[in-house]
CSV table of C-alpha atoms in Angstrom, one decimal:
chain,number,residue,atom,x,y,z
A,754,MET,CA,-6.4,18.9,20.8
A,755,GLY,CA,-3.0,20.3,21.6
A,756,SER,CA,-0.8,21.0,18.6
A,757,HIS,CA,3.1,20.7,17.8
A,758,PRO,CA,5.6,22.7,15.1
A,759,LYS,CA,5.1,19.7,12.5
A,760,ASP,CA,1.3,19.0,13.4
A,761,VAL,CA,-1.9,19.9,12.3
A,762,GLU,CA,-4.9,21.1,14.6
A,763,ILE,CA,-8.2,18.9,14.4
A,764,THR,CA,-10.9,20.8,15.2
A,765,ASP,CA,-14.9,20.5,16.0
A,766,ASP,CA,-15.9,21.3,12.3
A,767,HIS,CA,-13.8,18.0,10.9
A,768,PRO,CA,-15.7,14.9,10.0
A,769,LYS,CA,-16.1,12.1,13.0
A,770,THR,CA,-17.6,9.5,11.7
A,771,LEU,CA,-17.2,7.7,8.5
A,772,LEU,CA,-18.9,9.0,5.5
A,773,LEU,CA,-18.9,5.4,3.6
A,774,GLN,CA,-21.3,5.9,0.8
A,775,LYS,CA,-20.0,9.3,-0.2
A,776,HIS,CA,-16.8,7.5,-0.8
A,777,ALA,CA,-17.8,4.4,-2.9
A,778,GLU,CA,-19.4,7.5,-5.0
A,779,TYR,CA,-16.5,9.8,-5.2
A,780,ILE,CA,-14.5,6.7,-6.4
A,781,LEU,CA,-16.9,5.7,-8.7
A,782,SER,CA,-17.3,9.2,-10.4
A,783,TYR,CA,-13.8,9.6,-10.4
A,784,SER,CA,-13.2,6.2,-13.0
A,785,LYS,CA,-15.9,8.0,-15.1
A,786,LYS,CA,-14.2,11.4,-16.0
A,787,LYS,CA,-11.8,10.6,-18.0
A,788,GLU,CA,-11.6,14.0,-19.6
A,789,ASP,CA,-10.9,15.3,-16.9
A,790,TYR,CA,-7.4,16.8,-16.2
A,791,GLU,CA,-6.5,15.1,-12.8
A,792,TYR,CA,-7.5,12.0,-14.8
A,793,THR,CA,-5.3,12.2,-17.6
A,794,MET,CA,-2.4,13.6,-15.7
A,795,THR,CA,-2.4,10.6,-13.6
A,796,GLU,CA,-1.5,8.4,-16.5
A,797,HIS,CA,1.8,7.7,-15.7
A,798,PHE,CA,0.5,5.6,-12.5
A,799,ARG,CA,-2.5,4.6,-13.7
A,800,MET,CA,-2.4,1.0,-12.6
A,801,SER,CA,-1.9,1.5,-8.9
A,802,GLY,CA,-4.9,4.1,-9.3
A,803,MET,CA,-7.0,1.2,-10.4
A,804,TYR,CA,-5.5,-0.7,-7.6
A,805,TRP,CA,-6.4,1.9,-5.1
A,806,GLY,CA,-9.9,2.4,-6.3
A,807,ILE,CA,-11.4,-1.4,-6.8
A,808,THR,CA,-9.2,-2.2,-3.3
A,809,ALA,CA,-11.1,0.7,-1.4
A,810,MET,CA,-14.4,-0.1,-3.3
A,811,ASP,CA,-14.2,-3.8,-1.9
A,812,ILE,CA,-13.3,-2.9,1.8
A,813,LEU,CA,-16.5,-0.2,1.5
A,814,GLY,CA,-18.6,-3.9,0.2
A,815,GLN,CA,-19.3,-2.1,-3.1
A,816,LEU,CA,-16.6,-4.2,-5.5
A,817,ASP,CA,-20.1,-4.9,-7.4
A,818,LYS,CA,-20.3,-1.5,-8.5
A,819,MET,CA,-17.3,-2.2,-10.7
A,820,LYS,CA,-17.3,-3.7,-14.4
A,821,PRO,CA,-15.0,-6.6,-14.2
A,822,THR,CA,-15.2,-7.2,-18.0
A,823,ASP,CA,-13.2,-3.4,-18.3
A,824,ILE,CA,-10.8,-3.4,-15.9
A,825,ILE,CA,-9.2,-6.9,-17.4
A,826,GLU,CA,-9.2,-6.0,-20.9
A,827,PHE,CA,-7.4,-2.8,-20.0
A,828,ILE,CA,-4.4,-4.7,-17.6
A,829,ARG,CA,-4.1,-7.3,-20.7
A,830,GLN,CA,-3.7,-4.7,-23.1
A,831,CYS,CA,-0.7,-3.3,-20.6
A,832,GLN,CA,1.3,-6.7,-20.0
A,833,ASP,CA,4.7,-6.5,-22.3
A,834,VAL,CA,4.7,-9.9,-24.4
A,835,CYS,CA,8.2,-9.6,-24.3
A,836,SER,CA,9.3,-9.3,-20.7
A,837,GLY,CA,5.5,-10.4,-19.0
A,838,GLY,CA,5.6,-7.4,-17.2
A,839,PHE,CA,2.4,-4.8,-17.0
A,840,SER,CA,2.9,-1.2,-17.5
A,841,PRO,CA,1.1,1.4,-15.9
A,842,SER,CA,-0.9,2.2,-18.7
A,843,VAL,CA,-1.1,1.4,-22.4
A,844,GLY,CA,2.6,2.4,-24.2
A,845,HIS,CA,4.6,2.8,-21.1
A,846,ASP,CA,7.4,0.8,-20.0
A,847,THR,CA,6.8,-2.3,-17.7
A,848,HIS,CA,7.9,-1.9,-13.9
A,849,ILE,CA,7.4,-4.2,-10.9
A,850,LEU,CA,5.2,-1.4,-9.1
A,851,TYR,CA,2.6,-1.6,-11.8
A,852,THR,CA,3.0,-5.2,-11.8
A,853,LEU,CA,2.1,-6.3,-8.8
A,854,SER,CA,-0.6,-3.7,-8.6
A,855,ALA,CA,-2.2,-5.6,-11.6
A,856,LEU,CA,-1.5,-8.8,-10.2
A,857,GLN,CA,-3.4,-7.6,-6.9
A,858,VAL,CA,-6.8,-6.0,-9.1
A,859,LEU,CA,-6.8,-9.5,-11.0
A,860,VAL,CA,-6.9,-11.4,-7.8
A,861,LEU,CA,-9.9,-8.8,-6.8
A,862,VAL,CA,-11.6,-9.4,-9.6
A,863,GLU,CA,-11.2,-13.0,-10.5
A,864,GLY,CA,-9.4,-12.5,-13.9
A,865,LEU,CA,-5.6,-14.2,-13.2
A,866,GLY,CA,-6.3,-16.6,-15.5
A,867,GLU,CA,-6.5,-13.8,-18.5
A,868,VAL,CA,-3.3,-13.2,-18.0
A,869,ASP,CA,0.3,-14.8,-19.1
A,870,THR,CA,1.4,-15.9,-15.5
A,871,GLU,CA,4.0,-17.3,-16.5
A,872,GLY,CA,5.5,-14.4,-17.9
A,873,VAL,CA,5.3,-12.2,-15.1
A,874,VAL,CA,7.3,-15.0,-12.8
A,875,ARG,CA,10.1,-14.5,-15.3
A,876,PHE,CA,9.6,-11.2,-15.1
A,877,VAL,CA,9.9,-11.1,-11.5
A,878,SER,CA,12.6,-13.5,-11.1
A,879,GLY,CA,14.5,-11.5,-13.5
A,880,LEU,CA,15.1,-8.6,-11.5
A,881,GLN,CA,16.6,-10.3,-8.6
A,882,ASN,CA,20.4,-9.3,-8.1
A,883,PRO,CA,23.5,-11.3,-7.2
A,884,ASP,CA,23.0,-9.6,-3.8
A,885,GLY,CA,19.1,-10.7,-3.1
A,886,SER,CA,18.1,-6.9,-4.0
A,887,PHE,CA,15.1,-6.3,-6.6
A,888,SER,CA,15.5,-3.7,-9.6
A,889,GLY,CA,12.3,-1.9,-10.0
A,890,ASP,CA,13.0,-2.5,-14.2
A,891,ARG,CA,15.5,-3.0,-16.5
A,892,TRP,CA,17.2,0.4,-15.7
A,893,GLY,CA,18.5,-1.1,-12.4
A,894,GLU,CA,17.1,1.0,-9.8
A,895,VAL,CA,18.0,-0.5,-6.7
A,896,ASP,CA,15.0,-0.1,-3.6
A,897,THR,CA,13.5,-2.3,-1.1
A,898,ARG,CA,10.1,-1.3,-2.3
A,899,PHE,CA,11.1,-3.3,-4.7
A,900,SER,CA,11.9,-6.7,-2.9
A,901,PHE,CA,8.2,-6.4,-1.3
A,902,CYS,CA,6.6,-6.1,-4.6
A,903,ALA,CA,8.4,-9.0,-6.2
A,904,LEU,CA,7.5,-11.3,-3.1
A,905,ALA,CA,4.3,-10.0,-3.3
A,906,SER,CA,3.6,-10.4,-6.5
A,907,LEU,CA,4.9,-14.2,-6.7
A,908,ALA,CA,3.5,-14.8,-3.5
A,909,LEU,CA,0.3,-13.9,-4.8
A,910,LEU,CA,1.0,-16.7,-7.8
A,911,ASN,CA,2.1,-19.2,-5.8
A,912,ARG,CA,5.4,-18.6,-7.3
A,913,LEU,CA,8.2,-17.6,-4.5
A,914,ASP,CA,10.4,-21.3,-5.5
A,915,ALA,CA,11.7,-18.8,-8.6
A,916,ILE,CA,13.2,-16.6,-6.5
A,917,LYS,CA,16.5,-16.7,-4.5
A,918,THR,CA,13.9,-15.9,-0.9
A,919,ASP,CA,17.1,-16.6,1.1
A,920,LYS,CA,19.0,-13.5,-0.7
A,921,ALA,CA,16.2,-11.7,-0.4
A,922,VAL,CA,15.6,-11.8,3.1
A,923,GLU,CA,19.5,-11.4,3.5
A,924,PHE,CA,19.9,-8.1,1.5
A,925,VAL,CA,16.6,-6.6,4.0
A,926,MET,CA,18.4,-7.3,6.7
A,927,LYS,CA,21.2,-5.1,5.5
A,928,CYS,CA,18.6,-2.3,5.2
A,929,GLN,CA,18.1,-2.3,8.7
A,930,ASN,CA,19.4,0.3,10.9
A,931,VAL,CA,20.1,1.0,14.8
A,932,ASP,CA,17.0,2.0,15.5
A,933,GLY,CA,15.4,-0.6,14.3
A,934,GLY,CA,13.9,1.0,11.4
A,935,PHE,CA,15.0,-0.4,7.5
A,936,GLY,CA,15.2,2.4,4.6
A,937,THR,CA,15.3,1.9,0.6
A,938,ARG,CA,19.1,0.4,0.2
A,939,PRO,CA,21.7,-0.4,3.3
A,940,GLY,CA,22.6,2.9,4.8
A,941,SER,CA,19.8,4.5,4.4
A,942,GLU,CA,17.5,6.3,6.5
A,943,SER,CA,14.4,4.5,8.3
A,944,HIS,CA,11.0,5.6,6.8
A,945,ALA,CA,7.9,3.9,7.8
A,946,GLY,CA,7.0,3.3,4.1
A,947,GLN,CA,10.2,1.4,4.1
A,948,ILE,CA,9.2,-0.6,7.2
A,949,TYR,CA,6.2,-1.8,5.9
A,950,CYS,CA,7.9,-3.2,2.4
A,951,CYS,CA,10.6,-5.0,4.5
A,952,LEU,CA,8.4,-6.3,7.1
A,953,GLY,CA,6.1,-7.5,4.2
A,954,VAL,CA,9.1,-9.6,3.1
A,955,LEU,CA,9.9,-10.9,6.3
A,956,SER,CA,6.2,-12.0,7.2
A,957,LEU,CA,5.9,-13.6,3.9
A,958,THR,CA,9.1,-15.4,4.0
A,959,GLY,CA,8.2,-16.6,7.6
A,960,GLN,CA,11.3,-14.5,9.0
A,961,LEU,CA,9.8,-11.9,11.2
A,962,HIS,CA,11.8,-13.4,14.6
A,963,ARG,CA,14.9,-12.4,13.0
A,964,ILE,CA,13.0,-8.5,14.1
A,965,ASN,CA,13.7,-6.8,17.9
A,966,GLY,CA,9.5,-5.9,17.7
A,967,ASP,CA,9.6,-3.9,20.5
A,968,LEU,CA,13.0,-1.5,19.0
A,969,LEU,CA,10.9,-1.5,16.1
A,970,GLY,CA,7.6,-0.9,17.8
A,971,TRP,CA,9.0,1.8,19.9
A,972,TRP,CA,10.3,3.7,16.7
A,973,LEU,CA,7.1,3.3,14.5
A,974,CYS,CA,4.8,4.5,18.0
A,975,GLU,CA,7.1,7.7,17.9
A,976,ARG,CA,5.5,8.6,14.6
A,977,GLN,CA,2.3,9.6,16.3
A,978,LEU,CA,1.9,13.6,16.9
A,979,PRO,CA,-0.8,15.3,19.3
A,980,SER,CA,-3.4,15.4,16.5
A,981,GLY,CA,-3.3,11.8,16.5
A,982,GLY,CA,-1.8,11.6,13.3
A,983,LEU,CA,1.5,9.7,12.0
A,984,ASN,CA,4.4,10.7,10.4
A,985,GLY,CA,6.9,9.1,7.8
A,986,ARG,CA,10.0,9.8,9.5
A,987,PRO,CA,10.6,12.2,12.3
A,988,GLU,CA,10.1,16.1,12.0
A,989,LYS,CA,7.5,15.5,9.2
A,990,LEU,CA,4.1,16.4,9.0
A,991,PRO,CA,1.2,13.6,9.6
A,992,ASP,CA,-0.2,12.2,6.4
A,993,VAL,CA,-2.9,9.9,6.4
A,994,CYS,CA,-1.0,7.0,3.9
A,995,TYR,CA,1.1,6.2,7.5
A,996,SER,CA,-2.1,5.2,8.6
A,997,TRP,CA,-1.5,2.1,6.8
A,998,TRP,CA,2.3,2.1,6.7
A,999,VAL,CA,2.4,2.2,10.4
A,1000,LEU,CA,-0.2,0.8,11.6
A,1001,ALA,CA,0.3,-2.5,9.3
A,1002,SER,CA,3.7,-2.5,10.5
A,1003,LEU,CA,2.4,-2.6,13.9
A,1004,THR,CA,0.1,-5.1,12.9
A,1005,MET,CA,2.4,-7.3,12.1
A,1006,LEU,CA,4.7,-6.8,14.9
A,1007,GLY,CA,1.7,-7.7,16.8
A,1008,ARG,CA,2.2,-3.9,18.8
A,1009,LEU,CA,-0.8,-2.4,17.3
A,1010,HIS,CA,-2.3,-1.4,20.4
A,1011,TRP,CA,0.8,0.4,21.4
A,1012,ILE,CA,-0.5,3.6,20.1
A,1013,ASN,CA,-3.4,6.0,21.0
A,1014,GLU,CA,-6.4,4.4,18.7
A,1015,TYR,CA,-9.0,7.0,19.5
A,1016,LYS,CA,-6.9,9.8,18.5
A,1017,MET,CA,-5.3,8.2,15.6
A,1018,ARG,CA,-9.1,7.0,14.2
A,1019,THR,CA,-9.6,11.0,15.1
A,1020,PHE,CA,-7.5,12.2,12.7
A,1021,ILE,CA,-8.0,9.6,10.1
A,1022,MET,CA,-11.8,10.6,10.1
A,1023,ALA,CA,-10.6,14.4,10.0
A,1024,THR,CA,-9.0,13.7,6.6
A,1025,GLN,CA,-12.7,13.0,4.8
A,1026,ASP,CA,-14.1,15.9,2.7
A,1027,PRO,CA,-17.6,16.1,3.7
A,1028,GLU,CA,-18.6,17.2,0.1
A,1029,THR,CA,-16.7,14.8,-2.4
A,1030,GLY,CA,-16.2,12.0,0.0
A,1031,GLY,CA,-12.6,10.6,-0.3
A,1032,PHE,CA,-9.8,11.3,1.9
A,1033,THR,CA,-6.7,13.9,1.7
A,1034,ASP,CA,-3.4,13.5,3.1
A,1035,ARG,CA,-4.2,15.9,6.0
A,1036,PRO,CA,-7.2,18.0,6.7
A,1037,GLY,CA,-8.1,20.7,4.4
A,1038,ASP,CA,-6.0,19.2,1.7
A,1039,MET,CA,-7.4,17.8,-1.9
A,1040,VAL,CA,-8.8,14.3,-1.9
A,1041,ASP,CA,-7.6,11.4,-4.1
A,1042,LEU,CA,-7.4,7.8,-4.3
A,1043,TYR,CA,-4.1,7.3,-3.0
A,1044,HIS,CA,-5.1,8.6,0.3
A,1045,THR,CA,-8.6,7.3,0.4
A,1046,LEU,CA,-7.5,3.6,0.2
A,1047,PHE,CA,-5.1,4.3,2.5
A,1048,GLY,CA,-7.1,5.9,5.4
A,1049,LEU,CA,-9.7,3.3,4.5
A,1050,ALA,CA,-7.3,0.7,5.1
A,1051,GLY,CA,-6.3,2.0,8.6
A,1052,LEU,CA,-9.8,2.3,9.7
A,1053,SER,CA,-10.3,-1.7,9.0
A,1054,LEU,CA,-6.8,-2.2,11.2
A,1055,LEU,CA,-8.5,-0.7,13.9
A,1056,GLY,CA,-11.6,-2.6,13.5
A,1057,GLU,CA,-13.8,0.2,12.0
A,1058,GLY,CA,-17.4,-1.2,11.3
A,1059,GLY,CA,-18.9,-1.3,7.8
A,1060,LEU,CA,-15.5,-2.2,6.5
A,1061,LYS,CA,-13.8,-5.4,4.9
A,1062,ARG,CA,-11.3,-6.5,7.2
A,1063,ILE,CA,-7.6,-6.1,5.4
A,1064,ASN,CA,-4.7,-8.5,4.9
A,1065,PRO,CA,-1.7,-5.8,7.0
A,1066,VAL,CA,0.9,-7.7,4.5
A,1067,LEU,CA,-1.1,-7.3,0.9
A,1068,CYS,CA,-3.2,-4.6,2.0
A,1069,MET,CA,-6.0,-6.5,-0.2
A,1070,PRO,CA,-9.5,-7.6,1.8
A,1071,GLN,CA,-8.2,-10.5,4.1
A,1072,TYR,CA,-11.5,-13.0,2.6
A,1073,VAL,CA,-9.2,-12.6,-1.2
A,1074,VAL,CA,-5.6,-13.7,0.8
A,1075,ASP,CA,-7.5,-16.7,2.4
A,1076,ARG,CA,-9.7,-17.7,-0.7
A,1077,ILE,CA,-6.2,-17.8,-2.9
A,1078,GLY,CA,-4.3,-19.6,-0.1
A,1079,VAL,CA,-1.6,-16.7,0.3
A,1080,SER,CA,-0.2,-17.2,4.4
A,1081,VAL,CA,1.6,-14.5,6.3
A,1082,GLN,CA,3.5,-14.7,9.4
A,1083,ILE,CA,2.4,-12.3,12.4
A,1084,LEU,CA,4.0,-11.9,15.2
A,1085,ASP,CA,2.4,-12.7,18.8
């Protein structure tokens, strides 16, 4: 397979099939090694790590191996009584990123009734700014990621009525660039992760018709390199996490078939570690929960056998999204 100055080489030594059971074992072992260096050093984003691991286990059809009571108790301890938001771990500050992760996990394990959901609505709605944007926390940083987290959080609670969705959409559209992509704020460079977040906002509000699907779809397809992997912006190395951000965006736009699915699948499979299980950012690197979820999620979008179907907007199994009645817009 040809290479590129900013690409990697896929060889015959790399895995070619999904090591499903290995991945389940990796996630389970990770959750049990609470004294390990890697575990202790990830405390500042533990809530997101919990979401990555539990969602991956559900996609693998092995959610029953997790303990819902322990999970719910940890999340309860991370909710701030005053603000209503969630922190990444006990004793840390609340943030909208970890609030969405907490809600996603609670929905997966059917534990929403164990926390103060009205407090969450108060926290999220209080972060909307006059221009429609959202801050991530009380310190005020604005980013289109936070817009998505806010709308996704409220959609999971069926409370989009608590914010000014028209203003939220207006702000997101101001972040679109002439190439069709979106950045973190108005005038910022287009990036695949931000495109996913902005399309997510538009999908949850039924406003995807505002997008030129051909223009943006073309930009997203250009992220595929000769190895089959995807990068997040021009001249960058491929990373398996973009198997989610780019493929989910193309799915929302109804243009997933625009990329080379065979090469895409080959790249994702090559990022598996056949010894430990788990996925890496690119072949030969160390595995982690983040890339494991997004590798599996990308394969689910491609229809990989043995995996549950995933919702392209909320990155949760489709059956869960159906169960709670959240509707998302997908272009034809």
